[in-house]
Tab-separated table of C-alpha atoms in Angstrom:
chain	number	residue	atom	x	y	z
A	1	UNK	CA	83.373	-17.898	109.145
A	2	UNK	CA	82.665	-14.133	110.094
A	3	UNK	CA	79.472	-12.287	107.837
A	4	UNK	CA	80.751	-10.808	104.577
A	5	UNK	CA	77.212	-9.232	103.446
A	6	UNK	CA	75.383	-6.841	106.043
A	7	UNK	CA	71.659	-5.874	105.697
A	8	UNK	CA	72.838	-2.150	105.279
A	9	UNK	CA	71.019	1.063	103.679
A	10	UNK	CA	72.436	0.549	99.711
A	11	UNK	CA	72.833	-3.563	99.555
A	12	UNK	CA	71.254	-5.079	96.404
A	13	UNK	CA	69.385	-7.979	97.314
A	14	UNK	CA	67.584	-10.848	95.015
A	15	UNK	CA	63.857	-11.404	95.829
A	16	UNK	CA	63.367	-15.409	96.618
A	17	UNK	CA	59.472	-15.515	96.819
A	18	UNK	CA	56.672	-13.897	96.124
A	19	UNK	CA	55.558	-10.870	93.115
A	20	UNK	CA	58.630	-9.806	92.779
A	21	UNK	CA	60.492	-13.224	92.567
A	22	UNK	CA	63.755	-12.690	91.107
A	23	UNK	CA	63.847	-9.281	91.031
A	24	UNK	CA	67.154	-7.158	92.248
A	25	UNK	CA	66.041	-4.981	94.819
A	26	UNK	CA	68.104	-1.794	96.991
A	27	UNK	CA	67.384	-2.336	100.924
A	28	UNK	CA	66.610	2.053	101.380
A	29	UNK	CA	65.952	1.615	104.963
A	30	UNK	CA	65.462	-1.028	107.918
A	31	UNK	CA	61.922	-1.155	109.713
A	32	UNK	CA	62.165	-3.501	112.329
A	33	UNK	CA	64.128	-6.881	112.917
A	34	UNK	CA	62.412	-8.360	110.309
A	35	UNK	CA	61.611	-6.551	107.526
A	36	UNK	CA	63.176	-3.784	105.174
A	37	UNK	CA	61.976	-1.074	103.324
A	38	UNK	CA	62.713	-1.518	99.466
A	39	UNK	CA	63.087	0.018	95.915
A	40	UNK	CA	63.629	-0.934	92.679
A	41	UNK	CA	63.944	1.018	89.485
A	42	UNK	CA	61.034	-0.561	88.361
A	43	UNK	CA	58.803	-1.015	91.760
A	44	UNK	CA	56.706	0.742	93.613
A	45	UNK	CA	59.240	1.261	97.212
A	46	UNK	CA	57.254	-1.012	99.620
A	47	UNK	CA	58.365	-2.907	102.768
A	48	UNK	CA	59.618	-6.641	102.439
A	49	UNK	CA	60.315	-9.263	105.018
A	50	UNK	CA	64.048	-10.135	104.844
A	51	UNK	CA	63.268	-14.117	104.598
A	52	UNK	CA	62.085	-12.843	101.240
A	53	UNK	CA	65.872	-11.475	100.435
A	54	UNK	CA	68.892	-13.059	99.434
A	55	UNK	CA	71.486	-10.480	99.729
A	56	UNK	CA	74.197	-10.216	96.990
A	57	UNK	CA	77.827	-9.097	96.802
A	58	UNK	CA	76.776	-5.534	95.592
A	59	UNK	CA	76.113	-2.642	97.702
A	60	UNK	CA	75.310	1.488	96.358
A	61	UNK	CA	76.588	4.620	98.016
A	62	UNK	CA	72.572	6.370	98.753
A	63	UNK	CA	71.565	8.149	101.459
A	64	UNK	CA	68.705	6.391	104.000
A	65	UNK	CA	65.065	6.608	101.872
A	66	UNK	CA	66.335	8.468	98.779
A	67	UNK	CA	63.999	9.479	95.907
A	68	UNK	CA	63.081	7.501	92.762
A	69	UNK	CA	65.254	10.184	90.629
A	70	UNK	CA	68.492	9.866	93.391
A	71	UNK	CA	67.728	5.659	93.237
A	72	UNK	CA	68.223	5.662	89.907
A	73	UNK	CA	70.931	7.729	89.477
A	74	UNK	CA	72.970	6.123	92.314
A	75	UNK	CA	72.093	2.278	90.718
A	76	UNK	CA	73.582	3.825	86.954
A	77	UNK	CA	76.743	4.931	88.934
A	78	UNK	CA	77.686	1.869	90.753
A	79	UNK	CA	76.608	0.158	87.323
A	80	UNK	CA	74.766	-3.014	89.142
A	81	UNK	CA	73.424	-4.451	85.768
A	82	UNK	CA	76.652	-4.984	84.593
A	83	UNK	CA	78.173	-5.921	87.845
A	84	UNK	CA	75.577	-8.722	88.464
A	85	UNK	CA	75.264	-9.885	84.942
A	86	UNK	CA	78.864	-10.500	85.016
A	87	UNK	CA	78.820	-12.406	88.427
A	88	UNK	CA	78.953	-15.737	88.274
A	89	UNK	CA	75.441	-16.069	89.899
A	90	UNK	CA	74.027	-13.458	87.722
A	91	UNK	CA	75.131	-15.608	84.895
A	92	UNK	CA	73.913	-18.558	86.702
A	93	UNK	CA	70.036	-17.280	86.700
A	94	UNK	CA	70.696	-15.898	82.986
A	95	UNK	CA	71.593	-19.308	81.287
A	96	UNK	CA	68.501	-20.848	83.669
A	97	UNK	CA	66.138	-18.233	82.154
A	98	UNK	CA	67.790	-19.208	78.953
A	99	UNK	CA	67.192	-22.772	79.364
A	100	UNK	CA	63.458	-22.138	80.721
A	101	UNK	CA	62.308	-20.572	77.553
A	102	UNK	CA	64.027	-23.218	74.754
A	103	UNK	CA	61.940	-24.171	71.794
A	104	UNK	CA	61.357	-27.902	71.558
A	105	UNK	CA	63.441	-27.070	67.823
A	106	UNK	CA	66.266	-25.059	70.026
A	107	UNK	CA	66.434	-27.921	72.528
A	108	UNK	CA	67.074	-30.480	69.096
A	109	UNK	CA	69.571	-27.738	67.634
A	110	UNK	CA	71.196	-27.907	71.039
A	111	UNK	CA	71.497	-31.737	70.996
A	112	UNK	CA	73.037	-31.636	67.978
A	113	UNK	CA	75.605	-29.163	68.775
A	114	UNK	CA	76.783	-30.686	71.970
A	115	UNK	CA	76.997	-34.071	70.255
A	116	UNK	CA	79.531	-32.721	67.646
A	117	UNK	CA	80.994	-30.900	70.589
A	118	UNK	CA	81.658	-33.853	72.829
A	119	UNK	CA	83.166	-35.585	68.934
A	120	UNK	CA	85.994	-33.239	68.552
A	121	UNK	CA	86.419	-33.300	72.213
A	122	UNK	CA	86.854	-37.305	71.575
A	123	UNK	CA	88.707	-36.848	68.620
A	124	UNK	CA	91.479	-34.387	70.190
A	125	UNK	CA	91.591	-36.792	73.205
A	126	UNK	CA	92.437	-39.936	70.950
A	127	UNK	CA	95.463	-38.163	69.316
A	128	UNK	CA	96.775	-36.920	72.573
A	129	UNK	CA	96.420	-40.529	73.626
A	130	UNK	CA	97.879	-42.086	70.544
A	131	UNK	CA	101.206	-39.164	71.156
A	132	UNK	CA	101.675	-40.257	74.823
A	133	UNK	CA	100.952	-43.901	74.305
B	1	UNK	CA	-3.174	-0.864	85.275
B	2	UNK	CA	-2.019	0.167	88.032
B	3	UNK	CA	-2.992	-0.468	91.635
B	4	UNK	CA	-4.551	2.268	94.000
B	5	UNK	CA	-2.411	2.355	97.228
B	6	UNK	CA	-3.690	4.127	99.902
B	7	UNK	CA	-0.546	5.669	101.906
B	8	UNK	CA	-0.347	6.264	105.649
B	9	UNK	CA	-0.518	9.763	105.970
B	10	UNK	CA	2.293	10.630	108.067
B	11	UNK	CA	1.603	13.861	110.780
B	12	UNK	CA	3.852	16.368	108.764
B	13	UNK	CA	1.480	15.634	106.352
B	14	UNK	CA	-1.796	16.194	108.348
B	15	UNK	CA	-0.102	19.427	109.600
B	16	UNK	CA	0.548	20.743	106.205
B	17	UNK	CA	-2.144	21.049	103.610
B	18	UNK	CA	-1.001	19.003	100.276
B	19	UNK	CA	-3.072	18.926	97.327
B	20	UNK	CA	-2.191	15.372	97.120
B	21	UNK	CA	-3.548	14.391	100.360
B	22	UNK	CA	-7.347	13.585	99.011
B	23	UNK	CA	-5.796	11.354	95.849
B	24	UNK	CA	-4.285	7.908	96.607
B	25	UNK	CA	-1.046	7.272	95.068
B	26	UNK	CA	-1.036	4.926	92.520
B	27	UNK	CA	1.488	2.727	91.873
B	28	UNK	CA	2.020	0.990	87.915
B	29	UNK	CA	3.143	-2.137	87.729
B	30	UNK	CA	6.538	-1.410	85.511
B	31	UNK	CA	5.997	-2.363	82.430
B	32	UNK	CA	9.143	-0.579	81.042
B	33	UNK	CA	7.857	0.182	76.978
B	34	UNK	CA	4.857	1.984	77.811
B	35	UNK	CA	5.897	3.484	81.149
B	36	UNK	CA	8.959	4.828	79.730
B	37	UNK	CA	8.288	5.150	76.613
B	38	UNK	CA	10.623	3.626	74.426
B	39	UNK	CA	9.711	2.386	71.010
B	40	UNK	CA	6.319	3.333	71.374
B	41	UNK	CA	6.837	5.856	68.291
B	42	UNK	CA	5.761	2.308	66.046
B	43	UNK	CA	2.327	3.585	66.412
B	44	UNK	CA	2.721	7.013	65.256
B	45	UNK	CA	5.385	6.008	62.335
B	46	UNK	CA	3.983	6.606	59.002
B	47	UNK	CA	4.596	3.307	57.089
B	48	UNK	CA	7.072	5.085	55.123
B	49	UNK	CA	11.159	4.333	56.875
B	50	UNK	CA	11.952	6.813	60.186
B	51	UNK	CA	14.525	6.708	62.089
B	52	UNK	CA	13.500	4.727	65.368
B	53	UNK	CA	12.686	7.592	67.706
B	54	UNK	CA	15.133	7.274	71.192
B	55	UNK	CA	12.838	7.779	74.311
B	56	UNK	CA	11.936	11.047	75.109
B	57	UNK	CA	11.407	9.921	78.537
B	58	UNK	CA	14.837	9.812	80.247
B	59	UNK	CA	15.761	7.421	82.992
B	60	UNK	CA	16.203	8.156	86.349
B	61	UNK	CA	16.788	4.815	87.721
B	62	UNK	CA	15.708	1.718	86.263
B	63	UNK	CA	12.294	1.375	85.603
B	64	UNK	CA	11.932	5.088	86.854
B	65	UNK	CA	10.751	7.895	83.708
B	66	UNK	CA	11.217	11.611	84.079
B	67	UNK	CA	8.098	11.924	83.402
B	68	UNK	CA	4.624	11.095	84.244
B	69	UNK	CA	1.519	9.545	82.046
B	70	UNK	CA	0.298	12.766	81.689
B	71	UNK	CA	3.250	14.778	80.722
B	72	UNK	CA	4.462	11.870	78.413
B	73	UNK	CA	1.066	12.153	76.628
B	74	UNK	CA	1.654	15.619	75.923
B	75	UNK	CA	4.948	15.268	74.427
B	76	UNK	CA	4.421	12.654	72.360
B	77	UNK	CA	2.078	14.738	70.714
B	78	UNK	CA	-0.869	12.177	70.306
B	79	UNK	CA	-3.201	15.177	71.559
B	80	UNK	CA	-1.848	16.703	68.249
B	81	UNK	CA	-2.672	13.268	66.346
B	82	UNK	CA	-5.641	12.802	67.840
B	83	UNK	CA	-6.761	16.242	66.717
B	84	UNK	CA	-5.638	15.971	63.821
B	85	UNK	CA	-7.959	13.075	63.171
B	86	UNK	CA	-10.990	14.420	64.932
B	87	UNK	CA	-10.684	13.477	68.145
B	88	UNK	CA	-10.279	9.706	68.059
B	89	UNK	CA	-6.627	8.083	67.441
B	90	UNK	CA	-6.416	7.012	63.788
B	91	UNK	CA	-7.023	3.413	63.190
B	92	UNK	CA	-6.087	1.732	60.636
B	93	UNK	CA	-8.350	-1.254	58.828
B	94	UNK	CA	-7.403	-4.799	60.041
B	95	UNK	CA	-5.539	-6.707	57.210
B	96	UNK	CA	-8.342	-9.475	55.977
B	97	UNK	CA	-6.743	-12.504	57.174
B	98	UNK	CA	-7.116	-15.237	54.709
B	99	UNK	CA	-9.009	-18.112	55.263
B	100	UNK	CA	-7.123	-20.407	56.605
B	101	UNK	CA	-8.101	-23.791	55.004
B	102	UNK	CA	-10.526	-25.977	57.481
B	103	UNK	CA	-8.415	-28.305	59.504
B	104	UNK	CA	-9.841	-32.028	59.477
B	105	UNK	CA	-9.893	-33.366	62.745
B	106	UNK	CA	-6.937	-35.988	63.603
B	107	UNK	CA	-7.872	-39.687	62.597
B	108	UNK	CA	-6.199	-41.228	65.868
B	109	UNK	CA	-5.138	-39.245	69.192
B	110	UNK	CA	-2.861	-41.002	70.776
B	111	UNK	CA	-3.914	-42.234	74.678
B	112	UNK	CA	-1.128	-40.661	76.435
B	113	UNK	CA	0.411	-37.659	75.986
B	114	UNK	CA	3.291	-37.327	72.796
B	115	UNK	CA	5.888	-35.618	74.440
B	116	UNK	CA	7.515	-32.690	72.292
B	117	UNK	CA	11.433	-32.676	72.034
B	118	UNK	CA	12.729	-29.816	73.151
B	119	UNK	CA	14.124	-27.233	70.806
B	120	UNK	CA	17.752	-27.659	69.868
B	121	UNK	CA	19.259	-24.606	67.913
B	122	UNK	CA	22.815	-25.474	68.391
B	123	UNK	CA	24.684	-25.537	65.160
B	124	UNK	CA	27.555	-28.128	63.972
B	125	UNK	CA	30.338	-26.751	63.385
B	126	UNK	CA	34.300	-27.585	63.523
B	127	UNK	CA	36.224	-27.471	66.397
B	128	UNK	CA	37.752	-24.494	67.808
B	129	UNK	CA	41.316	-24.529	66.532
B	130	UNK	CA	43.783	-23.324	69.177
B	131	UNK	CA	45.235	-19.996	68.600
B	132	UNK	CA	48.984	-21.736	68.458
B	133	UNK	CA	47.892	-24.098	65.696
B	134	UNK	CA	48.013	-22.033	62.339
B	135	UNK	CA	48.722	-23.388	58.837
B	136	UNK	CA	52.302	-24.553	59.101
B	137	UNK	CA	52.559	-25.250	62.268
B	138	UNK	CA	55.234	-28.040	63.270
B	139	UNK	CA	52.479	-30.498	65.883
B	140	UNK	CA	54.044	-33.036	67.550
B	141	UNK	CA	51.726	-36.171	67.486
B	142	UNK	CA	51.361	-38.133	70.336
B	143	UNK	CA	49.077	-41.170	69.840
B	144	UNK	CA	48.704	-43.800	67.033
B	145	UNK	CA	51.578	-45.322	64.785
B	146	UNK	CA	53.273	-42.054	64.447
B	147	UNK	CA	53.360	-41.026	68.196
B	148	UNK	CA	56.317	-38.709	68.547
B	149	UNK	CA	56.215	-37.703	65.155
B	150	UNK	CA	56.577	-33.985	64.865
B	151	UNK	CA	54.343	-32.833	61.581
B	152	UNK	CA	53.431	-30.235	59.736
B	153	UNK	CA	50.029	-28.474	59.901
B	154	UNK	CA	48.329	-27.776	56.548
B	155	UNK	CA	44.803	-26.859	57.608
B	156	UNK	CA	41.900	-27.859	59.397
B	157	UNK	CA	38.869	-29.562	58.073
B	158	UNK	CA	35.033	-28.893	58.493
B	159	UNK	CA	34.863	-32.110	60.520
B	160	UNK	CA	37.769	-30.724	62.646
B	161	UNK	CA	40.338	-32.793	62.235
B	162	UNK	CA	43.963	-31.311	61.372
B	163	UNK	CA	45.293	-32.032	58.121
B	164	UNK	CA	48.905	-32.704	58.550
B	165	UNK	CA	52.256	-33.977	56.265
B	166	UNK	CA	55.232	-35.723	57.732
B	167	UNK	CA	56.535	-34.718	55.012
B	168	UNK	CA	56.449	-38.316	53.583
B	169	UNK	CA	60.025	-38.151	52.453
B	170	UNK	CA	61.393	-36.745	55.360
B	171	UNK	CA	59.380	-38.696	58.052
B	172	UNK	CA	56.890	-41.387	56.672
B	173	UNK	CA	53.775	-39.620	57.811
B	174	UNK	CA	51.711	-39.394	54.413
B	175	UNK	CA	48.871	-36.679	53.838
B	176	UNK	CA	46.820	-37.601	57.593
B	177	UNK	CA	44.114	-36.266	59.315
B	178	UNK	CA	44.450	-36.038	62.899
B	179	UNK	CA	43.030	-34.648	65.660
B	180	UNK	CA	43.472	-31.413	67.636
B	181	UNK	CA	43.408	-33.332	71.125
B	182	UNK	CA	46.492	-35.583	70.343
B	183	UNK	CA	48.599	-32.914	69.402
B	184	UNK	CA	51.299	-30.851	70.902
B	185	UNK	CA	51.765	-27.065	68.726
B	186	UNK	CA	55.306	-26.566	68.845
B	187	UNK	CA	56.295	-22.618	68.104
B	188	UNK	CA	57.679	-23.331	65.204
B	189	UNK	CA	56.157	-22.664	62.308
B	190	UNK	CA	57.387	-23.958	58.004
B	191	UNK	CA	56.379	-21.381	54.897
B	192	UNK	CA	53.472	-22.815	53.961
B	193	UNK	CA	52.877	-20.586	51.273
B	194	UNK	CA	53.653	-22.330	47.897
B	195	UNK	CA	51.096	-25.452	48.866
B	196	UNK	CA	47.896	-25.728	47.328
B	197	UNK	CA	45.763	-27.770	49.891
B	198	UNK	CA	42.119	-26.526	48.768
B	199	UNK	CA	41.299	-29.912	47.210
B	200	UNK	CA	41.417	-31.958	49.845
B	201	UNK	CA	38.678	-32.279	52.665
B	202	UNK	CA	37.019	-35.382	54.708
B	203	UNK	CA	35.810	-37.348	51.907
B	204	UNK	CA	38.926	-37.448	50.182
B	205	UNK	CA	40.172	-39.715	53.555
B	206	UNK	CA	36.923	-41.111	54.385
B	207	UNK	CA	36.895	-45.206	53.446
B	208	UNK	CA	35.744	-46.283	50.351
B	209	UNK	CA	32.254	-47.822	49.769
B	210	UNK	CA	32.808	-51.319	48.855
B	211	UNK	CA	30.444	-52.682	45.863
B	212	UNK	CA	28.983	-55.722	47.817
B	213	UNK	CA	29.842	-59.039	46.316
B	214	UNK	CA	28.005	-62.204	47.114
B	215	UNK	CA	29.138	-64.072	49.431
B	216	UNK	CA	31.348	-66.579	47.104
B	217	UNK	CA	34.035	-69.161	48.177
B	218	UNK	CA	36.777	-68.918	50.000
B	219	UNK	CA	39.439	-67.884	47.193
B	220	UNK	CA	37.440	-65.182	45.862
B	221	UNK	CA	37.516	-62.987	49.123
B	222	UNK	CA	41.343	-63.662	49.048
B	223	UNK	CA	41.827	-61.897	45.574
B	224	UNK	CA	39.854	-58.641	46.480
B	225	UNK	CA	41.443	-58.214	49.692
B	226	UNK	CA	44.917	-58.438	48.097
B	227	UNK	CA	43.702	-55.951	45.735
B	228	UNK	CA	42.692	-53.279	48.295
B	229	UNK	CA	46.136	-52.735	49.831
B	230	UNK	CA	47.878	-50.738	47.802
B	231	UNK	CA	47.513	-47.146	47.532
B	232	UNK	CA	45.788	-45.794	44.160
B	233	UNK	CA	48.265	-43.752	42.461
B	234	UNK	CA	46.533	-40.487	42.306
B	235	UNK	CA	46.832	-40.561	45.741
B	236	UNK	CA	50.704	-41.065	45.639
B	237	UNK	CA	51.139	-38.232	43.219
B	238	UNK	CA	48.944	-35.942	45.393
B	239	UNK	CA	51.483	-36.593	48.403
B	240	UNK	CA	54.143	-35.641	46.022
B	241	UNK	CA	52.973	-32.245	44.960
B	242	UNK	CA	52.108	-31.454	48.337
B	243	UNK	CA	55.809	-31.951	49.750
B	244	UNK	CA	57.313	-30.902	46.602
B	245	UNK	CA	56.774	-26.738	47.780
B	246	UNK	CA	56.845	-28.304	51.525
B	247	UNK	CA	60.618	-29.681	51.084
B	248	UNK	CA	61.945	-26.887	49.674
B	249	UNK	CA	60.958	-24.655	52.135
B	250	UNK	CA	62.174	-26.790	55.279
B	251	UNK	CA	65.352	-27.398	53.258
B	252	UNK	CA	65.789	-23.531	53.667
B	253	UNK	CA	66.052	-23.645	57.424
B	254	UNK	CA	68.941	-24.914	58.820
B	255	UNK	CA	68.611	-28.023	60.835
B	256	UNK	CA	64.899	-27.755	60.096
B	257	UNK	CA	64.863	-31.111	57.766
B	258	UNK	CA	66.242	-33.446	60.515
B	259	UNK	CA	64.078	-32.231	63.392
B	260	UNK	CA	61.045	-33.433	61.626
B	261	UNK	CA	62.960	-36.667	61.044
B	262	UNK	CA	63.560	-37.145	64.449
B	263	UNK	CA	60.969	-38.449	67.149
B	264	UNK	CA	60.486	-36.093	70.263
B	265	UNK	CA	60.418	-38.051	73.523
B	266	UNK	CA	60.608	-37.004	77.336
B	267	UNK	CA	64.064	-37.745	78.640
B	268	UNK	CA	65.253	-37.577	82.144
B	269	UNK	CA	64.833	-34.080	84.076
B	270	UNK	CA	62.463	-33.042	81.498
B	271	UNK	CA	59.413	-31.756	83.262
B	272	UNK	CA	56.532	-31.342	80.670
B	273	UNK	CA	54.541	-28.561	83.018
B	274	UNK	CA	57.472	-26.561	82.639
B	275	UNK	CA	58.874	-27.090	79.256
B	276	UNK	CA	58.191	-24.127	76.447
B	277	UNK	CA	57.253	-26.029	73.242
């Protein structure tokens, strides 16, 4: 019931719409009630409306506004690629972009496999059936 | 050449004494090669090869020289030529232009006017092959008896039609043309490398010209239609050699061999704006 994830100076948000869409993003500093200022490793630090934000589970120790260099360094520490590729919902968005970008010849090799998967699955299941029955 | 323009003289210039004041200005129609004096070195190049001169009259904006008439005259030097030749610019005998033969006056004019067609300079030549379709391409085709089929791309034709193998053995689509329009390129691509394909181009597939036979009874158009229907053997052994190199080289991917076996078809969820073929 209560909030678990604040809009604070250091949260790691996703970016739901727009240029940036699907980007991990550090909320450096709050402008007004509805927007935040922003950074990324890999962005140029610009302001961003918070409807735009999905705010994750990670937050960074920074000061309010750091530099590019202190960003960085503070992102490396708190290792947040690692820490959101191992979340569930970073792996979530990593098998989509998988799926997304399949080959119609990975999508047949992928057919194939999960039909000999879901055989042994059947096989297994008929011996356990024929032990119990 | 140009025309005389008489300006307005403004006060400053009433005031001040210009040397100008008494002349009109005269304003020349731009006619950019003689104004500005590009190219007009032709004249003065001895018949013998020169580099083509660049202008010696730089731009200041278009259609604006540097330099005047008068200065360009000077630098081109034809004061120099035309000394040089005693005062007159050298000319140069008109070729004798051969008689042309006399023309006979038309037998008939027609009473209205013929209209000409217009010029048409456009050139035939095969379609522009996407940039995903290269030799060895796996297509998917999606139209005719083998809709579904996914194929392999052996080259294009002048007419512009793809030629494409099942491989015959692997999928029952024989040596084909098809064309670019009904055609999905997948990404991947077979080593196409040990096929010879240079001998075979739109006549090889076109129909073939039937001797014509008088029109006889009944039975005798039943024994040359039975005749037609089977393939001539050459054919059958050109199919061969072609998937001979082909086979091998699928058989060396994993998997490869029944994916062009199997038919592609949209199932549920699939969206085809979205999917990456």
């Amino acid at each position: 019931m209560p909030f678990k994830r604040y809009v604070e100076i250091g949260r790691i948000a996703l970016v739901n719409y727009g240029k940036d869409y699907g980007k991990l993003v550090v909320i450096v500093d709050v402008i007004d009630q509805n927007r935040a200022l922003v950074d990324s490793p890999d962005m140029v630090r610009g302001q961003m409306n918070f409807k735009r934000l999905t705010l994750t589970d990670i937050k960074i120790d920074i000061n309010r506004v750091p530099n590019k260099k202190t960003l960085i360094a503070a992102m490396e520490a708190a290792d947040v690629k690692n820490k959101w590729e191992k979340s569930s919902w970073g792996r979530k968005l990593i098998v989509q972009k998988k799926r997304a970008s399949l080959n119609d010849f990975d999508r047949f090799k992928i057919m194939l496999a999960k039909i000999k998967k879901a055989g042994v699955v059947r096989q297994e299941l008929a011996k356990l059936k024929k032990e119990t029955a | 050449m140009g025309t005389h323009i008489t300006t307005q003289l403004s006060t400053y210039s009433q005031t001040h004494s210009f040397h100008l004041i008494s002349k009109p200005i005269r304003v020349s129609f731009i006619s950019p090669p003689h104004f500005i004096g590009a190219k007009n070195h032709r004249r003065s190049m001895a018949p013998k090869d020169r580099k083509p001169h660049v202008s010696r009259n730089p731009e200041l904006i278009r259609g604006v020289g540097k330099y005047s008439r008068s200065k360009m005259y000077h630098k081109r030097g034809l004061w120099a030529i035309k000394a040089k030749n005693g005062g007159a610019f050298p000319k140069h005998e008109k070729k004798a232009v051969a008689a042309a033969p006399a023309e006979k006056p038309p037998k008939f004019y027609p009473a209205d006017d013929v209209k000409k067609p217009l010029v048409n300079k456009r050139k035939a030549r095969p379609t522009k092959l996407r940039a995903s379709i290269t030799p060895g391409t796996v297509l998917i085709i999606l139209a005719g008896r083998f809709k579904g089929k996914r194929v392999v791309f052996l080259k294009q034709l002048t007419s512009g039609l793809l030629l494409v193998t099942g491989p015959f053995k692997i999928n029952g689509v024989p040596l084909r043309r098809v064309n670019q329009s009904y055609v999905i390129a997948t990404s991947t691509k077979v080593d196409i490398s040990g096929v010879n394909v240079e001998k075979f181009d739109d006549k090889y597939f076109g129909k073939k010209v039937e001797k014509k036979t008088k029109k006889g009874e009944g039975e005798f158009f039943e024994a040359e239609k039975e005749e037609k229907n089977t393939l001539p053997q050459d054919k059958k052994d050109d199919q061969k050699t072609v998937d001979a190199a082909l086979i091998a080289s699928i058989e060396s991917v994993p998997d490869l061999k029944s994916y062009l076996g199997a038919r592609f078809s949209l199932k549920a969820g699939m969206k085809p704006h979205e999917l990456v073929f």
